[in-house]
Amino acid sequence: MTRRYSRRDFIGLALSAAAFPWLACKRSAERVVNFFNWSLYISPKTLPRFTERTGIKVNYEEIADDEEMFAKLRAGVGGYDVVVASDYMIPRMRELGLIDPYPAGALKNLRHIDPKFRATPYDPDNSYTVPYMWGTTGIGYNRGKVKSPPQSWWALWDESYRGKISMLDNARDNIATALLLKGYPETTTDPKAFADISEMLSRQRPLVKQYSSGTYIDNLITGEISLAMSWSGDVLQAARENPQLDYVIPKEGSYLWVDNLLLVRGGPNREEALQLIDFLLEPEVNAEITSFVRYASPNASARKLLDPGLLSDPRVFPPASVMKRLRIHALLPPETTQLWNQTWSDIKLG
C-alpha cells in the first residue's frame, strides 16, 4: 500500500529550507521566497528541484482554509510572497489591496495556461491571477462503510450515518450546497431562503461527527467516518492508502473552483516569487504536481504529459455530461459574504 504523506512528513520531504526561520533568512545572504499554500497541494519533489536549480530556498507554510489566509493577510502578518487562494476570494483581496498585479511579461510560461482559464469573472483583465489547479466539491466515501455508493447530497442527511458524517468547515461550501438543494440562487439574500437553509443545516448538525477541511481525510481512511463533503483531489490522494475510498459528484450538481497563485502586496522577495511561479508553470513541473495532488491542471501543455489513466479519470477531469451539472461560485458583495459567515457561525454554535 502506498503511504499517504502526513503534514510533518510532507514538510520534511519537500522543504529543506523550512528549517530556517524567516527572520533568520532575512539576516543571511540567502535568496528565499515565502510560499503560503494548502496542505499537500504540491509534489514533495517540486520545491527541492526549484532550490537545486535556482539556489532559492522556499519557506512553506500551509493554509487551513481561505478565511485563515485572508485573515492573516488582512491583519498585516508580513513576510509572505506567494499565496494560493480560491477564485471567489480574489475580488475581495484585490479590493482591500492585499495582492499586487503581475508585471507585464514577467512569466514566460504563462503561455501554457489553457485560454479557458484566462479572462475570468474574478480577474477579467488577467492582471492578478495565475491559475494553479482546479477541482470540484462532492462526496468522499468509504465503500466498505456505506450501504451503497451515494448519488445525492441528501446522503449527508441520512440518519443511518449518524456520527459517521463529516462536512467541510467553511461557509462557502455548506451554504452554497444548501441553497442549491433548496433551489435558491447562490446570490440570494432572501430571509426565507436563509431561514430554510439554516433549518436544514441545523437539522443535520446532530448527525455530523466533525466540521473539518483537513483531518476529515484521515478519518475517512481509517473508517471513523463513512461519508464526507470533500474536495476531489483530497479523496483521490487518500485512496492511495485506502483503495476503498471513492469520490462522486452528486446528481443535483455541485461547484467547480479554480485555485490561483497570487503575489502578496509588498512581498519582500518579488524577483524570487516570480521565478517560483514561472517554475510551477513549466509543463513537466505542473504535470508532476497534478499527478501527486490528483487535482485537475489548467495547464494545457502539462495535460499532454499526464498518464492517460489520470487524464481519463472522470473524478479528476469530469466528462461533459458531468460538467453540465457543475457551477462556478458567484462573486458575492461584502454584505452578502457577511450574511453567509454569520449564518454559518450561528449554525455551528447551535
Coordinates of C-alpha atoms in Angstrom, one line a residue:
M1 CA 0.0 0.0 0.0
T2 CA 1.4 3.4 -0.9
R3 CA 1.8 5.6 2.2
R4 CA 0.0 8.9 2.2
Y5 CA 2.2 11.7 3.4
S6 CA 1.3 13.3 6.7
R7 CA 1.8 17.0 7.1
R8 CA 5.0 16.5 9.0
D9 CA 6.4 14.0 6.5
F10 CA 5.5 16.3 3.7
I11 CA 7.3 19.3 5.1
G12 CA 10.4 17.2 5.7
L13 CA 10.4 15.8 2.2
A14 CA 9.7 18.9 0.4
L15 CA 11.3 21.7 2.3
S16 CA 14.8 21.5 3.5
A17 CA 14.7 25.3 3.5
A18 CA 11.9 25.4 6.1
A19 CA 14.4 24.6 8.9
F20 CA 15.4 28.3 8.8
P21 CA 13.0 30.8 10.4
W22 CA 12.1 33.7 8.0
L23 CA 13.7 36.2 10.2
A24 CA 17.0 34.4 10.2
C25 CA 16.8 34.1 6.4
K26 CA 16.5 37.9 6.2
R27 CA 19.7 38.2 8.1
S28 CA 21.6 36.0 5.7
A29 CA 22.7 36.4 2.1
E30 CA 20.5 33.5 1.0
R31 CA 17.8 34.1 -1.6
V32 CA 14.4 33.0 -0.3
V33 CA 10.8 33.0 -1.2
N34 CA 7.9 32.6 1.3
F35 CA 5.1 30.5 -0.1
F36 CA 1.6 30.1 1.6
N37 CA -0.3 27.1 0.2
W38 CA -2.9 24.5 1.0
S39 CA -1.8 21.3 2.8
L40 CA -0.5 18.5 0.5
Y41 CA -1.0 20.7 -2.6
I42 CA 2.3 20.3 -4.3
S43 CA 4.6 17.3 -5.1
P44 CA 7.2 16.7 -2.4
K45 CA 9.8 16.7 -5.2
T46 CA 8.9 20.1 -6.7
L47 CA 10.3 22.7 -4.3
P48 CA 13.7 20.9 -3.7
R49 CA 14.1 20.8 -7.5
F50 CA 13.4 24.5 -7.7
T51 CA 16.0 25.2 -5.0
E52 CA 18.5 22.9 -6.7
R53 CA 18.1 24.8 -10.0
T54 CA 17.9 28.4 -8.7
G55 CA 19.6 28.4 -5.3
I56 CA 16.4 30.0 -3.9
K57 CA 15.2 28.4 -0.7
V58 CA 11.5 28.1 -0.1
N59 CA 9.8 28.7 3.2
Y60 CA 6.5 26.9 3.0
E61 CA 3.5 27.5 5.3
E62 CA 0.3 25.6 5.0
I63 CA -3.2 27.2 4.8
A64 CA -6.1 25.5 6.7
D65 CA -8.7 27.4 4.6
D66 CA -9.2 30.6 2.6
E67 CA -10.5 32.5 5.6
E68 CA -7.4 31.8 7.6
M69 CA -5.2 33.0 4.8
F70 CA -7.4 36.1 4.3
A71 CA -7.4 37.0 8.0
K72 CA -3.6 36.8 8.2
L73 CA -3.0 39.0 5.2
R74 CA -5.7 41.5 6.3
A75 CA -4.1 41.6 9.7
G76 CA -0.8 42.6 8.1
V77 CA 1.1 39.5 9.0
G78 CA 4.2 40.1 7.0
G79 CA 6.7 38.2 5.0
Y80 CA 4.5 36.3 2.5
D81 CA 5.5 36.5 -1.2
V82 CA 3.2 34.0 -2.9
V83 CA -0.2 32.7 -1.8
V84 CA -2.7 30.3 -3.2
A85 CA -6.3 31.4 -3.0
S86 CA -9.7 30.2 -4.3
D87 CA -11.3 32.1 -7.2
Y88 CA -14.1 33.7 -5.2
M89 CA -11.6 35.3 -2.8
I90 CA -9.8 37.3 -5.5
P91 CA -12.1 40.4 -5.8
R92 CA -12.2 40.9 -2.0
M93 CA -8.4 40.6 -1.8
R94 CA -8.0 42.9 -4.7
E95 CA -10.4 45.5 -3.3
L96 CA -8.6 45.6 0.0
G97 CA -5.2 45.9 -1.6
L98 CA -3.9 42.6 -0.3
I99 CA -2.4 41.5 -3.6
D100 CA -0.3 43.1 -6.4
P101 CA -0.8 42.8 -10.1
Y102 CA 1.7 40.7 -12.1
P103 CA 4.3 42.8 -14.1
A104 CA 3.6 42.5 -17.8
G105 CA 5.7 39.9 -19.5
A106 CA 7.1 38.6 -16.2
L107 CA 6.1 34.9 -16.7
K108 CA 7.3 33.3 -19.9
N109 CA 5.4 30.1 -19.1
L110 CA 2.0 31.7 -18.8
R111 CA 1.5 30.7 -22.4
H112 CA 0.9 27.2 -21.3
I113 CA -2.3 28.0 -19.5
D114 CA -5.5 26.9 -21.3
P115 CA -7.3 30.1 -22.6
K116 CA -10.5 28.8 -20.9
F117 CA -8.9 29.7 -17.6
R118 CA -8.0 33.3 -18.5
A119 CA -10.1 36.4 -18.6
T120 CA -12.3 35.0 -15.8
P121 CA -15.1 36.9 -13.9
Y122 CA -12.9 37.3 -10.9
D123 CA -9.9 38.6 -12.9
P124 CA -11.2 39.8 -16.2
D125 CA -8.1 41.6 -17.3
N126 CA -5.7 38.8 -16.3
S127 CA -3.7 41.1 -14.0
Y128 CA -3.8 39.5 -10.6
T129 CA -4.1 35.7 -11.0
V130 CA -2.3 32.7 -12.4
P131 CA -4.4 29.5 -12.4
Y132 CA -2.7 26.8 -10.4
M133 CA -5.2 23.8 -10.1
W134 CA -8.9 23.3 -10.3
G135 CA -11.2 20.8 -8.8
T136 CA -14.8 20.1 -7.6
T137 CA -16.7 19.7 -4.3
G138 CA -18.6 16.4 -3.8
I139 CA -18.9 13.4 -1.5
G140 CA -16.0 11.3 -0.5
Y141 CA -16.9 7.9 0.9
N142 CA -15.6 4.6 2.2
R143 CA -17.1 1.8 0.1
G144 CA -16.8 -0.6 3.0
K145 CA -18.8 1.7 5.3
V146 CA -21.8 2.6 3.2
K147 CA -24.9 0.7 2.2
S148 CA -24.5 1.7 -1.4
P149 CA -22.4 4.4 -3.2
P150 CA -24.1 7.8 -2.5
Q151 CA -25.7 9.5 -5.5
S152 CA -27.3 12.5 -3.8
W153 CA -26.2 15.3 -1.4
W154 CA -29.1 14.1 0.8
A155 CA -26.9 11.1 1.8
L156 CA -25.2 13.5 4.2
W157 CA -28.6 13.9 6.0
D158 CA -29.1 10.1 6.3
E159 CA -29.9 9.2 9.9
S160 CA -28.3 5.8 9.5
Y161 CA -24.9 7.5 9.2
R162 CA -25.3 9.5 12.5
G163 CA -21.8 10.2 13.8
K164 CA -20.2 9.0 10.6
I165 CA -20.5 12.2 8.6
S166 CA -18.0 15.0 8.1
M167 CA -18.7 18.4 6.5
L168 CA -16.1 20.9 5.2
D169 CA -15.6 23.7 7.8
N170 CA -16.4 26.8 5.8
A171 CA -19.5 28.8 5.0
R172 CA -18.9 28.8 1.2
D173 CA -19.3 25.1 0.5
N174 CA -22.0 24.4 3.1
I175 CA -24.3 27.4 2.3
A176 CA -23.8 27.2 -1.4
T177 CA -24.7 23.5 -1.4
A178 CA -27.8 24.1 0.8
L179 CA -29.0 26.8 -1.4
L180 CA -28.5 24.6 -4.4
L181 CA -30.5 21.7 -2.8
K182 CA -33.3 24.1 -1.9
G183 CA -33.5 25.6 -5.3
Y184 CA -32.3 29.1 -4.4
P185 CA -29.8 31.2 -6.4
E186 CA -26.4 31.5 -4.8
T187 CA -26.7 35.3 -4.8
T188 CA -30.0 35.4 -2.8
T189 CA -30.3 37.4 0.4
D190 CA -34.0 36.5 0.9
P191 CA -34.7 36.0 4.6
K192 CA -36.9 33.0 3.8
A193 CA -34.1 31.3 1.9
F194 CA -31.7 31.7 4.8
A195 CA -34.3 30.5 7.3
D196 CA -34.8 27.4 5.1
I197 CA -31.1 26.6 4.8
S198 CA -30.5 27.4 8.5
E199 CA -33.2 24.8 9.5
M200 CA -31.7 22.3 7.0
L201 CA -28.1 22.6 8.2
S202 CA -29.1 22.8 11.9
R203 CA -31.2 19.6 11.4
Q204 CA -28.1 17.9 10.0
R205 CA -25.8 19.0 12.8
P206 CA -26.5 16.2 15.3
L207 CA -25.5 13.7 12.5
V208 CA -22.1 15.3 11.9
K209 CA -19.1 14.0 13.7
Q210 CA -16.9 16.8 12.6
Y211 CA -16.6 20.0 10.6
S212 CA -13.2 19.8 9.0
S213 CA -11.4 20.9 5.9
G214 CA -8.3 18.8 6.7
T215 CA -8.4 16.0 9.3
Y216 CA -11.6 14.5 7.8
I217 CA -9.4 12.7 5.2
D218 CA -7.5 10.8 7.9
N219 CA -10.8 9.7 9.5
L220 CA -12.2 8.7 6.1
I221 CA -9.1 6.5 5.6
T222 CA -9.5 4.8 9.0
G223 CA -13.3 4.3 8.6
E224 CA -14.0 6.6 11.6
I225 CA -16.3 8.4 9.2
S226 CA -18.2 6.9 6.2
L227 CA -19.2 10.0 4.2
A228 CA -17.7 13.4 3.9
M229 CA -18.3 16.6 1.9
S230 CA -15.0 16.7 0.2
W231 CA -12.7 18.3 -2.3
S232 CA -12.0 15.9 -5.2
G233 CA -8.2 15.6 -5.0
D234 CA -8.1 15.1 -1.2
V235 CA -10.1 11.9 -1.6
L236 CA -8.1 10.6 -4.5
Q237 CA -4.8 11.2 -2.7
A238 CA -6.1 9.3 0.3
A239 CA -7.2 6.4 -1.9
R240 CA -3.5 5.6 -2.4
E241 CA -3.6 4.5 1.2
N242 CA -7.1 3.1 1.4
P243 CA -8.4 1.8 -2.0
Q244 CA -11.9 1.6 -0.6
L245 CA -12.2 5.4 -0.8
D246 CA -14.1 6.9 -3.7
Y247 CA -15.5 10.2 -4.8
V248 CA -18.7 11.3 -6.5
I249 CA -20.3 14.5 -7.7
P250 CA -23.9 14.2 -6.6
K251 CA -26.7 14.1 -9.1
E252 CA -28.1 17.5 -8.0
G253 CA -24.8 19.2 -9.2
S254 CA -22.0 20.9 -7.4
Y255 CA -19.3 23.5 -7.8
L256 CA -16.1 23.8 -9.8
W257 CA -13.5 26.1 -8.4
V258 CA -10.1 27.3 -9.5
D259 CA -7.2 28.0 -7.1
N260 CA -4.8 30.7 -8.1
L261 CA -1.2 31.8 -7.5
L262 CA -1.2 35.4 -6.2
L263 CA 1.5 38.0 -5.4
V264 CA 1.1 39.3 -1.9
R265 CA 1.1 43.1 -1.7
G266 CA 4.6 44.3 -0.9
G267 CA 6.1 40.8 -0.7
P268 CA 9.8 41.1 0.3
N269 CA 11.2 38.8 -2.4
R270 CA 9.4 39.7 -5.6
E271 CA 12.0 38.5 -8.1
E272 CA 12.2 35.1 -6.3
A273 CA 8.4 34.9 -6.2
L274 CA 8.1 35.4 -10.0
Q275 CA 10.8 32.8 -10.5
L276 CA 8.9 30.3 -8.4
I277 CA 5.6 30.9 -10.1
D278 CA 7.2 30.6 -13.6
F279 CA 8.8 27.3 -12.5
L280 CA 5.4 26.0 -11.3
L281 CA 4.0 26.7 -14.8
E282 CA 6.6 24.6 -16.6
P283 CA 4.7 21.7 -18.2
E284 CA 6.9 19.0 -16.7
V285 CA 6.7 20.5 -13.3
N286 CA 3.0 21.2 -13.4
A287 CA 2.3 17.6 -14.7
E288 CA 4.3 16.2 -11.7
I289 CA 2.3 18.3 -9.3
T290 CA -1.0 17.2 -10.9
S291 CA 0.0 13.6 -10.7
F292 CA 0.7 13.9 -7.0
V293 CA -2.2 16.1 -5.8
R294 CA -4.9 14.5 -8.1
Y295 CA -6.5 17.8 -8.9
A296 CA -7.0 18.9 -12.5
S297 CA -4.5 21.2 -14.2
P298 CA -5.4 24.3 -16.1
N299 CA -2.0 24.0 -17.9
A300 CA -2.8 22.7 -21.4
S301 CA 0.8 21.8 -22.1
A302 CA 1.1 19.8 -18.8
R303 CA -2.1 17.8 -19.6
K304 CA -0.3 16.4 -22.6
L305 CA 2.3 14.8 -20.3
L306 CA -0.1 13.2 -17.9
D307 CA -0.7 9.5 -17.6
P308 CA -3.7 8.5 -19.8
G309 CA -5.3 6.9 -16.9
L310 CA -5.3 10.1 -14.9
L311 CA -6.4 12.2 -17.8
S312 CA -9.4 9.9 -18.4
D313 CA -10.4 9.7 -14.7
P314 CA -13.8 11.3 -14.5
R315 CA -13.3 12.2 -10.9
V316 CA -10.3 14.4 -11.8
F317 CA -11.3 15.6 -15.2
P318 CA -15.1 15.3 -15.3
P319 CA -16.7 14.5 -18.7
A320 CA -19.0 16.9 -20.5
S321 CA -22.1 15.2 -19.0
V322 CA -20.9 16.0 -15.5
M323 CA -19.5 19.4 -16.4
K324 CA -23.1 20.4 -17.2
R325 CA -24.0 19.9 -13.6
L326 CA -21.2 22.0 -12.2
R327 CA -21.4 25.7 -11.4
I328 CA -18.8 28.3 -10.6
H329 CA -19.2 30.2 -7.4
A330 CA -20.9 33.6 -7.7
L331 CA -19.0 36.7 -6.7
L332 CA -20.7 38.0 -3.6
P333 CA -20.7 41.6 -2.4
P334 CA -19.3 42.1 1.1
E335 CA -22.7 42.4 2.8
T336 CA -23.8 39.0 1.4
T337 CA -20.5 37.4 2.5
Q338 CA -21.1 38.7 6.0
L339 CA -24.6 37.2 5.9
W340 CA -23.1 33.8 4.9
N341 CA -20.5 33.9 7.6
Q342 CA -22.9 34.9 10.3
T343 CA -25.4 32.2 9.2
W344 CA -22.7 29.6 9.3
S345 CA -21.4 30.7 12.7
D346 CA -24.9 30.5 14.1
I347 CA -25.5 27.0 12.7
K348 CA -22.2 25.7 14.2
L349 CA -22.9 27.2 17.6
G350 CA -26.3 25.7 17.6

